[in-house]
Short mmCIF file of C-alpha atoms and ligand atoms in Angstrom, two decimals:
data_model
loop_
_atom_site.label_atom_id
_atom_site.label_comp_id
_atom_site.label_asym_id
_atom_site.label_seq_id
_atom_site.Cartn_x
_atom_site.Cartn_y
_atom_site.Cartn_z
CA MET A 21 74.08 14.95 6.53
CA HIS A 22 75.60 11.51 6.01
CA ASP A 23 77.93 9.66 8.40
CA ASP A 24 81.25 11.23 7.41
CA PRO A 25 81.00 15.03 7.24
CA SER A 26 84.33 15.30 5.42
CA ARG A 27 83.20 13.04 2.58
CA VAL A 28 81.64 14.56 -0.53
CA LEU A 29 79.36 12.11 -2.32
CA ILE A 30 79.75 11.94 -6.08
CA PHE A 31 76.41 11.68 -7.83
CA ASP A 32 77.05 10.86 -11.45
CA THR A 33 74.42 11.97 -13.95
CA THR A 34 76.32 11.08 -17.15
CA LEU A 35 73.59 8.60 -18.08
CA ARG A 36 70.71 10.99 -17.40
CA ASP A 37 71.56 14.70 -17.76
CA GLY A 38 74.68 13.80 -19.76
CA GLU A 39 72.66 11.61 -22.09
CA GLN A 40 70.37 14.58 -22.78
CA SER A 41 73.16 16.19 -24.83
CA PRO A 42 72.09 16.58 -28.45
CA GLY A 43 73.04 13.67 -30.68
CA ILE A 44 73.78 11.17 -27.93
CA SER A 45 71.84 7.96 -28.19
CA LEU A 46 73.25 5.23 -26.03
CA ASN A 47 71.52 1.88 -26.01
CA ALA A 48 71.01 -0.22 -22.88
CA THR A 49 74.19 -2.27 -23.29
CA GLU A 50 76.30 0.84 -23.78
CA LYS A 51 74.71 2.45 -20.73
CA LEU A 52 75.40 -0.67 -18.69
CA GLU A 53 79.02 -0.61 -19.85
CA ILE A 54 79.36 3.00 -18.68
CA ALA A 55 77.56 2.27 -15.39
CA GLN A 56 79.93 -0.62 -14.69
CA GLN A 57 82.89 1.63 -15.30
CA LEU A 58 81.35 4.31 -13.06
CA ALA A 59 81.14 1.69 -10.32
CA ARG A 60 84.85 0.94 -10.85
CA LEU A 61 85.48 4.67 -10.63
CA GLY A 62 83.85 4.56 -7.21
CA VAL A 63 81.03 7.06 -7.66
CA ASP A 64 78.51 6.98 -4.84
CA ILE A 65 75.32 7.37 -6.85
CA ILE A 66 74.58 6.65 -10.49
CA GLU A 67 71.57 8.45 -11.93
CA ALA A 68 70.89 5.80 -14.52
CA GLY A 69 68.20 7.61 -16.50
CA PHE A 70 64.71 9.02 -16.69
CA PRO A 71 62.58 5.86 -16.81
CA ILE A 72 59.32 7.39 -18.01
CA ALA A 73 60.98 9.08 -20.98
CA SER A 74 60.82 5.94 -23.12
CA PRO A 75 60.76 2.14 -22.86
CA GLY A 76 64.43 2.22 -23.87
CA ASP A 77 65.28 4.51 -20.95
CA PHE A 78 63.24 2.36 -18.61
CA GLU A 79 64.93 -0.88 -19.71
CA ALA A 80 68.38 0.66 -19.40
CA VAL A 81 67.73 1.87 -15.85
CA ARG A 82 66.29 -1.50 -14.90
CA LEU A 83 69.24 -3.37 -16.37
CA ILE A 84 71.69 -1.14 -14.51
CA ALA A 85 69.71 -1.57 -11.28
CA GLN A 86 69.85 -5.35 -11.69
CA GLU A 87 73.47 -5.65 -12.73
CA VAL A 88 75.55 -2.92 -11.11
CA ARG A 89 76.60 -3.40 -7.52
CA GLY A 90 78.17 -0.80 -5.25
CA PRO A 91 76.71 2.62 -6.01
CA VAL A 92 73.16 3.72 -5.24
CA ILE A 93 71.11 3.57 -8.46
CA ALA A 94 68.75 6.51 -8.94
CA GLY A 95 65.92 7.01 -11.40
CA LEU A 96 64.54 10.46 -12.19
CA ALA A 97 60.85 11.27 -11.93
CA ARG A 98 58.86 14.46 -12.40
CA ALA A 99 56.58 15.17 -9.48
CA ASN A 100 53.62 13.18 -10.76
CA PRO A 101 52.27 9.72 -9.95
CA ALA A 102 53.07 8.03 -13.26
CA ASP A 103 56.69 9.19 -13.23
CA VAL A 104 57.29 8.16 -9.63
CA GLU A 105 55.75 4.72 -10.24
CA ARG A 106 57.80 4.17 -13.38
CA ALA A 107 61.00 5.28 -11.66
CA TRP A 108 60.34 2.85 -8.83
CA GLU A 109 59.65 -0.02 -11.23
CA ALA A 110 62.98 0.68 -12.91
CA VAL A 111 65.19 0.93 -9.81
CA ARG A 112 63.47 -1.50 -7.46
CA ASP A 113 65.94 -4.35 -8.13
CA ALA A 114 68.95 -2.24 -7.23
CA GLU A 115 71.03 -3.11 -4.20
CA ARG A 116 70.36 0.45 -3.02
CA PRO A 117 67.59 2.14 -5.03
CA ARG A 118 66.81 5.87 -5.00
CA ILE A 119 63.97 7.88 -6.50
CA HIS A 120 64.91 11.41 -7.52
CA THR A 121 61.89 13.61 -7.99
CA PHE A 122 61.72 17.28 -8.91
CA VAL A 123 59.44 20.22 -9.55
CA SER A 124 60.25 23.83 -10.41
CA THR A 125 60.07 26.56 -7.80
CA SER A 126 60.92 29.61 -9.94
CA ASP A 127 57.99 31.82 -10.91
CA ILE A 128 59.17 31.86 -14.49
CA HIS A 129 58.82 28.06 -14.67
CA ILE A 130 55.63 27.95 -12.59
CA GLU A 131 53.91 30.49 -14.80
CA HIS A 132 55.13 29.45 -18.25
CA GLN A 133 56.06 25.80 -18.02
CA LEU A 134 53.86 24.37 -15.29
CA GLN A 135 51.15 26.93 -16.03
CA GLY A 136 50.13 26.58 -12.44
CA THR A 137 50.50 28.27 -9.10
CA ARG A 138 52.86 28.08 -6.16
CA ASP A 139 50.18 26.12 -4.38
CA ASP A 140 50.24 23.52 -7.16
CA VAL A 141 53.98 23.19 -6.64
CA ARG A 142 53.57 22.67 -2.90
CA GLY A 143 51.00 19.96 -3.62
CA LEU A 144 53.05 18.24 -6.33
CA ALA A 145 56.17 18.15 -4.15
CA ARG A 146 54.26 16.82 -1.16
CA ALA A 147 52.46 14.11 -3.13
CA ALA A 148 55.51 12.97 -5.11
CA VAL A 149 57.78 12.57 -2.10
CA ALA A 150 55.01 10.87 -0.10
CA GLN A 151 54.35 8.45 -2.95
CA ALA A 152 58.06 7.69 -3.37
CA LYS A 153 58.33 7.10 0.37
CA GLU A 154 55.80 4.28 0.09
CA HIS A 155 58.40 2.43 -1.96
CA VAL A 156 61.81 3.40 -0.72
CA ASP A 157 63.56 5.33 2.00
CA ASP A 158 66.25 6.94 -0.15
CA ILE A 159 64.55 9.90 -1.82
CA GLU A 160 66.09 12.92 -3.44
CA PHE A 161 64.09 16.04 -4.10
CA SER A 162 65.12 18.92 -6.40
CA PRO A 163 63.45 22.33 -6.75
CA MET A 164 64.19 22.92 -10.41
CA ASP A 165 65.49 26.36 -11.44
CA ALA A 166 66.05 27.09 -7.75
CA THR A 167 68.73 29.71 -8.34
CA ARG A 168 66.23 31.94 -10.17
CA ALA A 169 63.47 31.26 -7.67
CA ASP A 170 62.29 33.13 -4.62
CA VAL A 171 64.41 31.73 -1.81
CA GLU A 172 61.57 31.91 0.77
CA PHE A 173 59.21 29.93 -1.45
CA THR A 174 61.91 27.41 -2.34
CA ALA A 175 62.59 26.97 1.39
CA GLU A 176 58.90 26.28 2.00
CA VAL A 177 58.87 23.58 -0.67
CA LEU A 178 62.06 22.02 0.72
CA GLN A 179 60.50 21.90 4.16
CA ILE A 180 57.53 20.05 2.70
CA ALA A 181 59.83 17.58 0.91
CA ILE A 182 61.82 16.95 4.10
CA ASP A 183 58.64 16.55 6.15
CA GLU A 184 57.45 13.92 3.67
CA GLY A 185 60.71 11.99 3.97
CA ALA A 186 63.22 13.28 1.40
CA THR A 187 66.71 12.25 2.48
CA THR A 188 68.69 14.33 -0.02
CA ILE A 189 67.85 17.87 -1.09
CA ASN A 190 69.47 18.88 -4.34
CA ILE A 191 69.68 22.52 -5.39
CA PRO A 192 69.95 22.84 -9.16
CA ASP A 193 71.30 25.83 -11.02
CA THR A 194 69.26 24.56 -13.94
CA VAL A 195 70.18 27.27 -16.43
CA GLY A 196 73.76 27.86 -15.29
CA TYR A 197 72.99 31.40 -14.19
CA THR A 198 74.32 31.77 -10.69
CA THR A 199 77.80 32.80 -9.52
CA PRO A 200 79.87 31.25 -6.73
CA ASP A 201 79.24 34.05 -4.21
CA GLU A 202 75.58 34.29 -4.99
CA PHE A 203 75.14 30.51 -4.79
CA LYS A 204 76.87 30.37 -1.43
CA ARG A 205 74.59 33.10 -0.08
CA PHE A 206 71.53 31.34 -1.52
CA LEU A 207 72.43 28.07 0.19
CA GLY A 208 73.30 29.87 3.43
CA ARG A 209 69.86 31.47 3.42
CA LEU A 210 68.21 28.08 2.80
CA TYR A 211 70.05 26.70 5.84
CA GLU A 212 68.67 29.61 7.91
CA LEU A 213 65.13 29.15 6.64
CA VAL A 214 65.11 25.35 6.80
CA PRO A 215 67.14 24.16 9.81
CA ALA A 216 66.08 20.58 8.94
CA LEU A 217 68.37 20.82 5.92
CA ARG A 218 71.14 19.90 8.34
CA ASP A 219 69.47 16.50 8.90
CA VAL A 220 69.55 15.54 5.21
CA VAL A 221 72.28 15.51 2.58
CA LEU A 222 72.49 18.82 0.76
CA SER A 223 73.42 18.39 -2.89
CA VAL A 224 74.24 20.79 -5.72
CA HIS A 225 73.64 20.39 -9.45
CA CYS A 226 75.23 23.08 -11.61
CA HIS A 227 75.13 23.70 -15.35
CA ASP A 228 77.95 25.30 -17.27
CA ASP A 229 76.25 27.97 -19.37
CA LEU A 230 78.60 30.64 -18.02
CA GLY A 231 81.51 28.27 -17.53
CA LEU A 232 80.96 28.28 -13.76
CA ALA A 233 79.54 24.81 -13.12
CA VAL A 234 82.58 23.51 -11.24
CA ALA A 235 83.21 26.83 -9.44
CA ASN A 236 79.56 26.98 -8.38
CA SER A 237 79.60 23.35 -7.25
CA PHE A 238 82.69 24.07 -5.19
CA ALA A 239 80.96 27.12 -3.67
CA GLY A 240 78.09 24.78 -2.83
CA ILE A 241 80.48 22.42 -1.07
CA GLN A 242 81.93 25.34 0.88
CA ALA A 243 78.40 26.28 1.91
CA GLY A 244 77.80 22.78 3.28
CA ALA A 245 76.76 20.57 0.37
CA ARG A 246 78.05 17.01 0.71
CA GLN A 247 76.79 15.66 -2.59
CA VAL A 248 77.80 17.03 -5.99
CA GLU A 249 75.98 16.12 -9.16
CA CYS A 250 78.28 15.94 -12.13
CA ALA A 251 78.91 14.19 -15.42
CA VAL A 252 81.99 12.62 -16.93
CA ASN A 253 83.67 15.01 -19.40
CA GLY A 254 81.14 17.65 -18.29
CA ILE A 255 78.51 16.48 -20.80
CA GLY A 256 74.87 17.44 -20.31
CA GLU A 257 72.08 19.74 -21.40
CA ARG A 258 73.34 22.72 -23.46
CA ALA A 259 76.80 23.66 -22.15
CA GLY A 260 76.78 20.63 -19.91
CA ASN A 261 77.01 19.76 -16.23
CA ALA A 262 79.87 20.19 -13.78
CA ALA A 263 82.69 17.90 -14.92
CA LEU A 264 83.10 14.94 -12.56
CA GLU A 265 86.84 14.67 -13.14
CA GLU A 266 87.36 18.33 -12.25
CA ILE A 267 85.39 18.15 -9.01
CA VAL A 268 87.09 14.93 -7.93
CA MET A 269 90.60 16.18 -8.73
CA LEU A 270 89.95 19.57 -7.18
CA LEU A 271 89.04 17.92 -3.88
CA HIS A 272 91.88 15.41 -4.22
CA THR A 273 94.62 17.88 -5.13
CA ARG A 274 93.66 20.47 -2.52
CA GLN A 275 92.58 18.00 0.14
CA SER A 276 95.03 19.24 2.74
CA ASP A 277 93.59 22.77 2.47
CA ILE A 278 89.94 21.94 1.92
CA GLY A 279 89.79 19.00 4.30
CA LEU A 280 87.23 17.08 2.24
CA HIS A 281 87.51 13.95 0.17
CA THR A 282 85.57 11.68 -2.16
CA ALA A 283 85.63 7.91 -2.55
CA ALA A 284 86.46 8.14 -6.25
CA VAL A 285 89.27 5.92 -7.54
CA THR A 286 91.13 8.66 -9.37
CA THR A 287 93.23 6.25 -11.45
CA GLU A 288 90.01 5.22 -13.25
CA ILE A 289 89.28 8.77 -14.40
CA ALA A 290 91.07 8.72 -17.75
CA ARG A 291 89.61 5.38 -18.78
CA THR A 292 86.10 6.44 -17.81
CA SER A 293 86.52 9.63 -19.78
CA ARG A 294 87.69 7.76 -22.89
CA LEU A 295 84.84 5.26 -22.64
CA VAL A 296 82.22 8.00 -22.33
CA SER A 297 83.75 9.99 -25.17
CA ARG A 298 83.90 6.95 -27.41
CA LEU A 299 80.38 5.72 -26.73
CA THR A 300 78.71 9.14 -26.83
CA GLY A 301 80.74 10.45 -29.76
CA TYR A 302 81.48 13.60 -27.78
CA PRO A 303 85.13 14.53 -28.13
CA VAL A 304 87.23 15.85 -25.28
CA GLN A 305 88.91 19.13 -26.15
CA PRO A 306 92.73 18.80 -26.11
CA ASN A 307 93.19 21.42 -23.39
CA LYS A 308 90.37 20.11 -21.19
CA ALA A 309 91.33 20.16 -17.50
CA ILE A 310 92.42 16.78 -16.08
CA ILE A 311 91.65 14.56 -19.07
CA GLY A 312 92.50 16.60 -22.17
CA ARG A 313 95.29 15.23 -24.35
CA ASN A 314 97.44 18.24 -23.41
CA ALA A 315 96.52 18.43 -19.74
CA PHE A 316 99.95 17.11 -18.74
CA VAL A 317 101.97 18.16 -21.79
CA HIS A 318 104.57 20.89 -21.44
CA GLU A 319 105.30 22.80 -24.61
CA SER A 320 107.33 25.84 -23.62
CA GLY A 321 111.06 25.35 -23.25
CA ILE A 322 111.10 27.01 -19.85
CA HIS A 323 108.40 24.67 -18.57
CA GLN A 324 110.08 21.59 -20.05
CA ASP A 325 113.34 22.61 -18.47
CA GLY A 326 111.64 23.04 -15.10
CA ILE A 327 109.84 19.69 -15.35
CA LEU A 328 113.07 17.87 -16.18
CA LYS A 329 114.69 19.36 -13.09
CA GLU A 330 111.75 18.84 -10.78
CA ARG A 331 108.25 17.75 -11.85
CA THR A 332 106.45 19.90 -9.30
CA THR A 333 107.85 23.12 -10.81
CA TYR A 334 105.00 23.13 -13.31
CA GLU A 335 102.76 20.22 -12.35
CA ILE A 336 100.19 20.22 -9.57
CA MET A 337 99.06 16.66 -10.25
CA ASP A 338 100.73 13.50 -11.45
CA ALA A 339 99.28 12.12 -14.70
CA ARG A 340 99.37 8.64 -13.12
CA THR A 341 96.90 9.78 -10.45
CA VAL A 342 94.19 10.13 -13.09
CA GLY A 343 95.24 6.96 -14.94
CA LEU A 344 96.81 8.68 -17.91
CA GLU A 345 99.77 6.31 -18.03
CA ALA A 346 97.70 3.55 -19.66
CA ASN A 347 99.40 3.91 -23.03
CA GLN A 348 102.09 1.24 -22.59
CA LEU A 349 102.90 -1.63 -24.88
CA VAL A 350 100.87 -4.62 -23.81
CA LEU A 351 100.88 -7.04 -26.74
CA GLY A 352 102.98 -7.83 -29.75
CA LYS A 353 102.27 -9.26 -33.16
CA HIS A 354 102.81 -12.83 -32.00
CA SER A 355 100.66 -12.69 -28.89
CA GLY A 356 98.00 -15.37 -28.74
CA ARG A 357 94.36 -15.52 -27.73
CA HIS A 358 95.22 -16.28 -24.11
CA ALA A 359 97.51 -13.23 -23.84
CA LEU A 360 94.81 -11.07 -25.39
CA ARG A 361 92.21 -12.31 -22.93
CA GLN A 362 94.55 -11.65 -20.01
CA ALA A 363 95.40 -8.16 -21.26
CA LEU A 364 91.72 -7.39 -21.68
CA GLU A 365 91.00 -8.68 -18.20
CA GLU A 366 93.64 -6.34 -16.81
CA LEU A 367 91.83 -3.54 -18.57
CA GLY A 368 88.62 -4.59 -16.87
CA TYR A 369 86.95 -6.38 -19.81
CA GLN A 370 85.67 -9.94 -19.51
CA VAL A 371 85.62 -11.13 -23.11
CA GLU A 372 84.81 -14.78 -23.76
CA GLY A 373 83.58 -17.13 -26.48
CA GLN A 374 82.55 -15.62 -29.78
CA ALA A 375 83.28 -12.08 -28.60
CA LEU A 376 86.85 -13.16 -27.81
CA ASN A 377 87.21 -14.76 -31.25
CA THR A 378 86.04 -11.57 -32.93
CA ALA A 379 88.27 -9.40 -30.73
CA PHE A 380 91.21 -11.70 -31.50
CA LYS A 381 90.58 -11.48 -35.24
CA ARG A 382 90.49 -7.67 -35.06
CA PHE A 383 93.58 -7.67 -32.84
CA LYS A 384 95.51 -9.76 -35.39
CA GLU A 385 94.46 -7.47 -38.23
CA ILE A 386 95.66 -4.48 -36.25
CA ALA A 387 98.84 -6.15 -35.01
CA ASP A 388 99.74 -6.95 -38.63
CA LYS A 389 99.62 -3.29 -39.48
CA LYS A 390 100.87 -1.75 -36.24
CA LYS A 391 104.21 -2.35 -34.58
CA GLN A 392 102.87 -2.00 -31.08
CA VAL A 393 99.40 -2.66 -29.74
CA THR A 394 98.94 -0.59 -26.61
CA ALA A 395 96.42 -0.72 -23.80
CA MET A 396 94.61 2.24 -25.34
CA ASP A 397 94.46 0.48 -28.72
CA LEU A 398 92.95 -2.59 -27.07
CA GLU A 399 90.46 -0.49 -25.20
CA ALA A 400 89.39 1.23 -28.43
CA LEU A 401 89.16 -2.10 -30.20
CA VAL A 402 87.06 -3.76 -27.53
CA THR A 403 84.60 -0.88 -27.24
CA ASP A 404 84.41 -0.89 -31.02
CA GLU A 405 83.72 -4.62 -31.15
CA LEU A 406 81.28 -4.37 -28.30
CA ARG A 407 79.23 -2.00 -30.35
CA GLU A 408 79.32 -4.34 -33.32
CA GLU A 409 76.86 -6.80 -31.78
CA LEU A 410 74.41 -4.09 -30.87
CA VAL A 411 73.76 -2.29 -34.09
CA GLY A 412 71.44 -3.13 -36.90
CA TYR A 413 73.61 -2.41 -39.95
CA THR A 414 77.25 -3.48 -40.36
CA PHE A 415 79.87 -1.94 -42.60
CA GLU A 416 81.31 -4.87 -44.59
CA TRP A 417 83.73 -3.51 -47.19
CA PHE A 418 84.52 -0.56 -49.42
CA ASP A 419 86.36 0.32 -52.63
CA VAL A 420 87.39 3.86 -53.36
CA GLU A 421 88.94 5.22 -56.49
CA ALA A 422 90.52 8.51 -55.54
CA SER A 423 92.73 10.86 -57.50
CA THR A 424 93.39 14.60 -57.73
CA ARG A 425 92.18 14.52 -61.34
CA ARG A 426 88.77 12.94 -61.00
CA PRO A 427 86.08 13.12 -58.31
CA PRO A 428 86.43 10.08 -56.02
CA HIS A 429 84.09 7.17 -56.55
CA ALA A 430 83.17 4.73 -53.79
CA THR A 431 81.35 1.40 -53.72
CA VAL A 432 80.38 -0.13 -50.38
CA GLY A 433 78.86 -3.30 -49.00
CA VAL A 434 76.60 -3.02 -45.94
CA ARG A 435 74.89 -5.85 -44.06
CA THR A 436 71.32 -5.01 -43.16
CA PRO A 437 69.62 -6.04 -39.90
CA ASP A 438 68.09 -8.97 -41.86
CA GLY A 439 71.53 -10.29 -42.72
CA GLU A 440 71.37 -9.36 -46.39
CA GLU A 441 74.32 -7.60 -48.04
CA VAL A 442 73.34 -4.48 -49.98
CA GLN A 443 75.67 -2.44 -52.15
CA GLY A 444 75.75 1.19 -53.20
CA SER A 445 78.00 3.50 -55.21
CA PHE A 446 78.52 7.22 -55.29
CA THR A 447 80.85 9.81 -56.77
CA GLY A 448 81.47 12.40 -54.08
CA ASP A 449 83.48 15.52 -53.28
CA GLY A 450 86.11 13.54 -51.38
CA PRO A 451 86.70 9.87 -50.56
CA VAL A 452 84.92 10.12 -47.18
CA ASP A 453 81.97 11.93 -48.73
CA ALA A 454 81.80 9.31 -51.49
CA ILE A 455 81.75 6.47 -48.92
CA PHE A 456 79.06 8.12 -46.81
CA ARG A 457 76.81 8.74 -49.76
CA ALA A 458 77.42 5.25 -51.11
CA ILE A 459 76.22 3.97 -47.72
CA ASN A 460 73.08 6.10 -48.07
CA ALA A 461 72.56 4.62 -51.54
CA ALA A 462 73.08 1.06 -50.26
CA THR A 463 70.69 1.38 -47.31
CA GLY A 464 68.18 3.74 -48.91
CA ILE A 465 68.40 6.00 -45.87
CA ASP A 466 68.59 9.71 -46.51
CA ALA A 467 71.04 10.76 -43.81
CA ARG A 468 72.92 14.07 -43.77
CA LEU A 469 76.32 14.49 -42.29
CA ARG A 470 76.50 17.11 -39.56
CA GLU A 471 79.91 16.49 -37.98
CA PHE A 472 82.92 14.42 -38.81
CA ARG A 473 86.06 14.05 -36.74
CA VAL A 474 89.16 11.88 -36.90
CA ASP A 475 91.46 11.28 -33.94
CA ALA A 476 94.46 9.09 -33.40
CA VAL A 477 93.93 6.67 -30.52
CA THR A 478 97.63 6.87 -29.66
CA GLY A 479 100.57 8.80 -31.06
CA GLY A 480 102.87 7.49 -33.78
CA GLU A 481 102.66 7.01 -37.54
CA ASP A 482 100.80 3.73 -37.30
CA ALA A 483 98.22 4.93 -34.76
CA LEU A 484 94.70 3.55 -34.89
CA GLY A 485 92.27 6.08 -36.32
CA GLU A 486 89.11 6.77 -34.39
CA THR A 487 86.36 8.58 -36.26
CA SER A 488 83.18 10.11 -34.93
CA VAL A 489 80.27 11.25 -37.03
CA VAL A 490 77.02 12.97 -36.21
CA ILE A 491 74.30 12.61 -38.81
CA GLU A 492 70.73 13.78 -39.11
CA ILE A 493 67.84 11.62 -40.24
CA ASP A 494 64.41 13.27 -40.47
CA GLY A 495 65.50 16.06 -38.12
CA GLN A 496 66.85 13.62 -35.49
CA SER A 497 70.56 13.57 -34.86
CA ALA A 498 72.56 10.44 -34.11
CA ALA A 499 76.20 9.76 -33.46
CA GLY A 500 78.48 6.85 -34.33
CA GLN A 501 82.13 5.98 -33.89
CA GLY A 502 84.52 3.61 -35.60
CA VAL A 503 88.06 2.42 -35.07
CA ALA A 504 90.50 0.99 -37.63
CA THR A 505 94.05 1.45 -38.85
CA ASP A 506 92.57 2.81 -42.10
CA ILE A 507 90.66 6.02 -41.50
CA LEU A 508 88.35 5.44 -44.47
CA GLU A 509 87.34 2.12 -42.96
CA ALA A 510 86.95 3.76 -39.55
CA ALA A 511 84.81 6.48 -41.16
CA GLY A 512 82.58 3.91 -42.87
CA ARG A 513 82.11 1.99 -39.63
CA ALA A 514 81.26 5.18 -37.75
CA TYR A 515 78.75 6.31 -40.35
CA VAL A 516 76.96 2.96 -40.46
CA ARG A 517 76.74 2.93 -36.67
CA ALA A 518 75.31 6.42 -36.67
CA LEU A 519 72.73 5.21 -39.22
CA SER A 520 71.78 2.28 -37.01
CA ASN A 521 71.50 4.54 -33.96
CA GLY A 522 69.45 7.07 -35.92
CA VAL A 523 67.07 4.43 -37.25
CA ARG A 524 66.66 2.92 -33.79
CA ARG A 525 66.00 6.36 -32.34
CA ALA A 526 63.47 7.26 -35.01
CA ARG A 527 61.69 3.94 -34.45
CA ALA A 528 61.66 4.45 -30.70
CA ALA A 529 60.30 7.99 -31.09
CA GLN A 530 57.40 6.64 -33.18
CA GLU A 531 56.62 3.91 -30.70
CA LEU A 532 56.80 6.14 -27.67
CA PRO A 533 53.87 8.33 -26.83
CA ALA A 534 55.53 9.00 -23.44
CA VAL A 535 58.11 11.21 -25.10
CA THR A 536 56.02 13.01 -27.64
CA SER A 537 52.80 13.48 -25.71
CA ARG A 538 54.39 14.57 -22.47
CA PRO A 539 51.95 16.79 -20.55
CA PRO A 540 53.03 20.40 -21.13
CA GLU A 541 53.15 21.12 -17.41
CA LEU A 542 55.60 18.32 -16.92
CA THR A 543 58.20 18.84 -19.57
CA ALA A 544 61.52 17.06 -19.23
CA PRO A 545 64.31 18.66 -17.17
O1 LIG B 786 69.12 20.91 -14.24
C1 LIG B 786 68.20 20.50 -13.53
O2 LIG B 786 67.44 21.24 -12.90
C2 LIG B 786 67.99 19.06 -13.47
C3 LIG B 786 67.08 18.56 -12.39
C4 LIG B 786 66.23 17.43 -12.84
C5 LIG B 786 67.88 18.21 -11.20
O3 LIG B 786 68.60 18.32 -14.21
ZN1 LIG B 787 70.42 19.39 -15.01
#
């Protein structure tokens, strides 16, 4: 247990479990950007990644450990010496480093995945925690697939981990199988079997396969857990992890009944959600609790009438509490560079030098076409520009001839990582298809489109268009996003970014024996 028994620690795993969602490939700078925003959001622990998974993962965790101040920075490690060492190397520069190590305790995992015995698991847990303890005091241990495991055996392994010095014990519902009542009973039984659990922080980590991740996490809190593992927008393996924003707002909105609180700065929720959605390419469904576009919109006449008379008739939360009021006018067409820099600073972005010049150029282009440039527009623009410096290929220009009488024909110019401009043309089924295939022709990369989505950043006829694409190159998926007033331009930008991400991923996969030759008994979580 930590110092304040009424405080629930928020352990954010957006950059680790969240990043394991198919198609997401964040680079180190993007991860750092998210981690910095998570620190502004006031999460207690950031699980920055799985350092042994690849040099890219390692570098990203190390960068976050070096740069981000405030939250504990955790690195994940399977229960084996190489993983623990690599995790330590990655987090050692953090203000407050943590090693999070895990091994499965369910028979189904022990038999088929570890291909070992319960005794092996006891040994692995003991050795991993002891090794981590040589480096750092803050150690988290997780018995993977605990909710399908024998509770007595899991308890034995937890006792070993605590004896060796684990300070947080995290109980994962790895496959999203449990139910709130069952989970509560399971945790209650662990408390009976391992009284020492009361001396450490009990944590829960729930997946959403049956749509119960938040309900199960809440049941865990009711059973005594004081750390919840969650991810922004609920992203994560398969159906995802418990959604951070839902847990935080549940505890915030019902605080007087539940009597627990978090340290999260709720007004940063909406911005964090938009940043994660934009950088991962994972959309937020319109009716998503807390941060969906419609979460505070009242459609029915009866509801609207009630809201006009008294907001609380149909609203349990105020949109401002989660920072959803950000869409105000901040700059006009005649605003200068100084005003732009100030507005960006207010949004939490320090943009200087060449980056400011580029942002200003894009701002002017947009302000020429749009009557009002809002905070959300600026945010979209800056994250878009930020990505520009990171990627290998750049979308330079396009021409499309489109008509209802002839198939559309597109020609594009793309700058390669070597700085050379290459051109390609294609006649496609639609203008977007023609542009995408012209980009393939220009770069010589055989990418296939898997998903394509267009959203308006704000409302109104002149809204900025934000496009997200997921492509596949050689069986690997990659996502990209683009923002522009013209959706064809936004689509081209998004596609070229997805190409760059895909190429980078494919290259990394070839260079990285750690990912492909992972020992079968130690497969990734
Ligand atoms: O779902 C899971 O079991 C995990 C562990 C590594 C905690 O992600
Ligand atoms: Zn998980």
